[in-house]
Amino acid sequence: DALGWQQCTLALVVDPPAQLMRPAALLSVRFLRLAVVFAVLVASYLDEAFEIEPEGSKGIKVRIWGAGRFATFTVWCWTMQGVYFALTSYCFFLLPPTSALEHTNDHSHLAAVALVLFETNLATSILVTVVVTFVLFPHAMKSSADSNYNLLCRPLALMMHNANVMFMVGELLLTGMPVYLGHFAFAVLLGCAYVVFAWVWYARAGMFFYFFM
């Protein structure tokens, strides 16, 4: 099974290959990460409105607030991490630790979703952190739009741009869950979906969040 679907059992998610933590301890770590993700999302939604100056806008600024904060790829990926940690935490209660080694195929569809979310979140977290660090930050520093640079330096933005990769790389090291090359297509599809969304957002708001788009 080149794509690993036959290996998708709840045991893979709850009592993963690395065996560095007991399932209950792993549940605690995942639940803590879920709480952080949820808290940051709520704080972002309730935070005061901020202004973005689109590339070449000649001083025109766009105010973003409330649900509009969920229009960035960063928040998409951060939200997906929350879904992953919520799903893997739920899987713990479907398969008690005492039966984790039985490798039952019950709820294998949930395990398959969890695996794909893990692989996709791992890839996109690295992508987001690298692009923000080496593309968006340098561009904002050279730009005359100080508001864009200040936005990247806000605590909530720094959390989503840095804690994201820490969470997923930590998950990889703690669990040893497999990464299948064929599943990279899911990350590509997510990127394509965001490009389509960005076009719709541009038609509505008249701006792109990322200058290279």
Short mmCIF file of C-alpha atoms in Angstrom, two decimals:
data_model
loop_
_atom_site.label_atom_id
_atom_site.label_comp_id
_atom_site.label_asym_id
_atom_site.label_seq_id
_atom_site.Cartn_x
_atom_site.Cartn_y
_atom_site.Cartn_z
CA ASP A 1 0.00 0.00 0.00
CA ALA A 2 2.13 2.88 -1.33
CA LEU A 3 -0.22 5.52 0.10
CA GLY A 4 -0.45 3.92 3.53
CA TRP A 5 -4.24 3.69 3.74
CA GLN A 6 -4.09 0.14 5.12
CA GLN A 7 -1.90 1.41 7.95
CA CYS A 8 -4.51 3.97 9.02
CA THR A 9 -5.74 2.61 12.34
CA LEU A 10 -6.64 4.46 15.50
CA ALA A 11 -3.57 2.87 17.07
CA LEU A 12 -1.42 4.86 14.63
CA VAL A 13 -2.98 8.08 15.95
CA VAL A 14 -3.44 7.26 19.66
CA ASP A 15 -0.42 5.04 20.32
CA PRO A 16 1.94 6.05 17.48
CA PRO A 17 5.15 4.36 16.30
CA ALA A 18 7.69 6.50 18.18
CA GLN A 19 6.38 5.34 21.58
CA LEU A 20 7.99 8.33 23.29
CA MET A 21 4.85 9.02 25.33
CA ARG A 22 2.04 7.00 26.78
CA PRO A 23 -1.28 7.72 25.02
CA ALA A 24 -2.63 9.66 28.00
CA ALA A 25 0.45 11.92 28.08
CA LEU A 26 0.22 12.47 24.33
CA LEU A 27 -3.45 13.37 24.76
CA SER A 28 -2.47 16.01 27.35
CA VAL A 29 0.07 17.57 24.98
CA ARG A 30 -2.39 17.63 22.10
CA PHE A 31 -5.17 19.07 24.24
CA LEU A 32 -2.84 21.84 25.46
CA ARG A 33 -1.94 22.70 21.86
CA LEU A 34 -5.63 22.69 20.93
CA ALA A 35 -6.31 25.14 23.77
CA VAL A 36 -3.55 27.44 22.53
CA VAL A 37 -4.83 27.31 18.94
CA PHE A 38 -8.40 28.02 20.05
CA ALA A 39 -7.35 30.86 22.35
CA VAL A 40 -5.32 32.55 19.60
CA LEU A 41 -8.22 32.24 17.13
CA VAL A 42 -10.69 33.76 19.59
CA ALA A 43 -8.26 36.53 20.51
CA SER A 44 -7.68 37.26 16.83
CA TYR A 45 -11.39 37.47 16.13
CA LEU A 46 -11.98 39.81 19.06
CA ASP A 47 -8.85 41.91 18.55
CA GLU A 48 -9.12 45.47 17.33
CA ALA A 49 -9.30 46.10 13.58
CA PHE A 50 -6.01 46.51 11.75
CA GLU A 51 -5.12 48.19 8.47
CA ILE A 52 -3.22 46.74 5.53
CA GLU A 53 -1.75 48.81 2.75
CA PRO A 54 -1.93 46.75 -0.46
CA GLU A 55 1.04 46.68 -2.80
CA GLY A 56 0.99 49.74 -5.08
CA SER A 57 -2.09 51.18 -3.40
CA LYS A 58 -0.59 54.69 -3.12
CA GLY A 59 -1.67 55.21 0.47
CA ILE A 60 -4.98 53.39 0.30
CA LYS A 61 -5.49 51.13 3.33
CA VAL A 62 -7.93 48.30 3.91
CA ARG A 63 -9.37 47.66 7.37
CA ILE A 64 -9.63 44.03 8.46
CA TRP A 65 -11.67 42.90 11.47
CA GLY A 66 -13.72 40.03 12.85
CA ALA A 67 -14.27 37.17 10.40
CA GLY A 68 -12.06 38.95 7.87
CA ARG A 69 -9.04 37.80 9.87
CA PHE A 70 -9.76 34.25 8.72
CA ALA A 71 -9.05 35.25 5.12
CA THR A 72 -5.28 34.77 5.36
CA PHE A 73 -3.54 31.50 4.54
CA THR A 74 -1.82 31.63 7.92
CA VAL A 75 -5.13 31.53 9.79
CA TRP A 76 -6.41 28.81 7.48
CA CYS A 77 -3.44 26.64 8.43
CA TRP A 78 -3.63 27.56 12.11
CA THR A 79 -7.31 26.58 12.16
CA MET A 80 -6.48 23.27 10.46
CA GLN A 81 -4.02 22.52 13.23
CA GLY A 82 -6.83 23.03 15.71
CA VAL A 83 -8.97 20.57 13.76
CA TYR A 84 -6.10 18.05 13.79
CA PHE A 85 -5.50 18.29 17.54
CA ALA A 86 -9.25 18.11 18.22
CA LEU A 87 -9.63 15.00 16.04
CA THR A 88 -6.63 13.18 17.49
CA SER A 89 -7.82 13.99 21.01
CA TYR A 90 -11.24 12.58 20.14
CA CYS A 91 -9.64 9.42 18.76
CA PHE A 92 -8.09 8.73 22.18
CA PHE A 93 -11.56 8.17 23.64
CA LEU A 94 -12.58 5.88 20.77
CA LEU A 95 -9.67 3.54 21.37
CA PRO A 96 -8.63 3.11 25.04
CA PRO A 97 -4.86 2.71 25.63
CA THR A 98 -5.33 -0.91 26.69
CA SER A 99 -6.61 -1.87 23.24
CA ALA A 100 -4.36 0.43 21.24
CA LEU A 101 -1.97 -2.37 20.35
CA GLU A 102 -4.72 -4.45 18.79
CA HIS A 103 -4.52 -2.26 15.67
CA THR A 104 -8.23 -2.52 15.07
CA ASN A 105 -9.57 -1.08 11.84
CA ASP A 106 -12.61 0.43 13.56
CA HIS A 107 -12.91 4.13 12.74
CA SER A 108 -10.09 3.80 10.21
CA HIS A 109 -11.68 6.65 8.23
CA LEU A 110 -11.01 8.99 11.15
CA ALA A 111 -7.43 7.76 11.35
CA ALA A 112 -7.00 8.40 7.62
CA VAL A 113 -8.31 11.97 8.01
CA ALA A 114 -6.00 12.51 11.00
CA LEU A 115 -2.99 11.26 9.02
CA VAL A 116 -3.74 13.53 6.06
CA LEU A 117 -4.25 16.49 8.40
CA PHE A 118 -0.94 15.72 10.09
CA GLU A 119 0.97 15.55 6.81
CA THR A 120 -0.72 18.65 5.39
CA ASN A 121 -0.24 20.69 8.56
CA LEU A 122 3.41 19.67 8.76
CA ALA A 123 4.04 20.83 5.19
CA THR A 124 2.05 24.06 5.41
CA SER A 125 3.48 25.06 8.80
CA ILE A 126 6.99 24.91 7.37
CA LEU A 127 5.83 26.78 4.27
CA VAL A 128 4.15 29.56 6.29
CA THR A 129 7.09 30.08 8.63
CA VAL A 130 9.66 30.09 5.81
CA VAL A 131 7.66 32.48 3.60
CA VAL A 132 6.92 34.88 6.46
CA THR A 133 10.51 34.86 7.74
CA PHE A 134 12.36 35.09 4.44
CA VAL A 135 9.84 36.79 2.12
CA LEU A 136 7.17 38.81 3.93
CA PHE A 137 9.33 40.22 6.73
CA PRO A 138 12.14 41.43 4.41
CA HIS A 139 9.59 42.88 1.98
CA ALA A 140 7.73 44.69 4.78
CA MET A 141 11.00 46.13 6.09
CA LYS A 142 11.81 47.57 2.65
CA SER A 143 8.27 48.81 2.06
CA SER A 144 7.04 52.24 3.06
CA ALA A 145 3.91 50.65 4.55
CA ASP A 146 4.91 50.54 8.22
CA SER A 147 1.49 49.17 9.15
CA ASN A 148 2.25 45.93 7.31
CA TYR A 149 5.51 45.43 9.23
CA ASN A 150 3.84 46.25 12.54
CA LEU A 151 1.11 43.74 11.74
CA LEU A 152 3.66 40.95 11.33
CA CYS A 153 5.19 41.87 14.69
CA ARG A 154 1.94 41.61 16.64
CA PRO A 155 2.01 38.85 19.31
CA LEU A 156 -0.87 36.89 17.79
CA ALA A 157 0.75 36.96 14.35
CA LEU A 158 4.08 35.85 15.79
CA MET A 159 2.33 32.94 17.50
CA MET A 160 0.69 31.74 14.31
CA HIS A 161 3.85 32.23 12.24
CA ASN A 162 6.20 30.44 14.63
CA ALA A 163 4.34 28.23 17.10
CA ASN A 164 2.69 26.50 14.14
CA VAL A 165 5.91 24.85 12.98
CA MET A 166 6.97 24.14 16.57
CA PHE A 167 3.69 22.32 17.20
CA MET A 168 3.88 20.18 14.07
CA VAL A 169 7.60 19.35 14.19
CA GLY A 170 7.10 18.50 17.86
CA GLU A 171 4.20 16.24 16.86
CA LEU A 172 6.44 14.52 14.30
CA LEU A 173 9.20 13.92 16.85
CA LEU A 174 6.81 12.70 19.56
CA THR A 175 4.76 10.37 17.39
CA GLY A 176 6.92 9.25 14.49
CA MET A 177 3.80 9.19 12.34
CA PRO A 178 4.61 8.41 8.69
CA VAL A 179 4.66 10.93 5.86
CA TYR A 180 3.74 9.55 2.44
CA LEU A 181 4.97 11.39 -0.64
CA GLY A 182 1.75 10.63 -2.47
CA HIS A 183 -0.20 12.56 0.15
CA PHE A 184 1.61 15.77 -0.79
CA ALA A 185 -1.23 16.27 -3.25
CA PHE A 186 -3.49 17.26 -0.34
CA ALA A 187 -1.20 20.17 0.55
CA VAL A 188 -1.17 21.23 -3.11
CA LEU A 189 -4.97 21.08 -3.24
CA LEU A 190 -5.15 23.25 -0.13
CA GLY A 191 -2.88 25.80 -1.81
CA CYS A 192 -5.01 25.76 -4.95
CA ALA A 193 -8.16 26.24 -2.87
CA TYR A 194 -6.61 29.27 -1.22
CA VAL A 195 -5.62 30.77 -4.58
CA VAL A 196 -9.24 30.52 -5.74
CA PHE A 197 -10.38 32.04 -2.45
CA ALA A 198 -7.84 34.86 -2.86
CA TRP A 199 -9.37 35.72 -6.24
CA VAL A 200 -12.82 35.88 -4.64
CA TRP A 201 -11.43 38.00 -1.81
CA TYR A 202 -9.81 40.34 -4.32
CA ALA A 203 -13.12 40.76 -6.13
CA ARG A 204 -14.74 41.68 -2.81
CA ALA A 205 -12.04 43.72 -1.05
CA GLY A 206 -9.83 44.82 -3.94
CA MET A 207 -6.60 43.50 -2.41
CA PHE A 208 -4.42 40.44 -1.95
CA PHE A 209 -2.87 39.70 1.43
CA TYR A 210 0.34 38.47 -0.21
CA PHE A 211 2.12 40.71 -2.72
CA PHE A 212 3.53 37.78 -4.72
CA MET A 213 0.01 36.66 -5.61
#
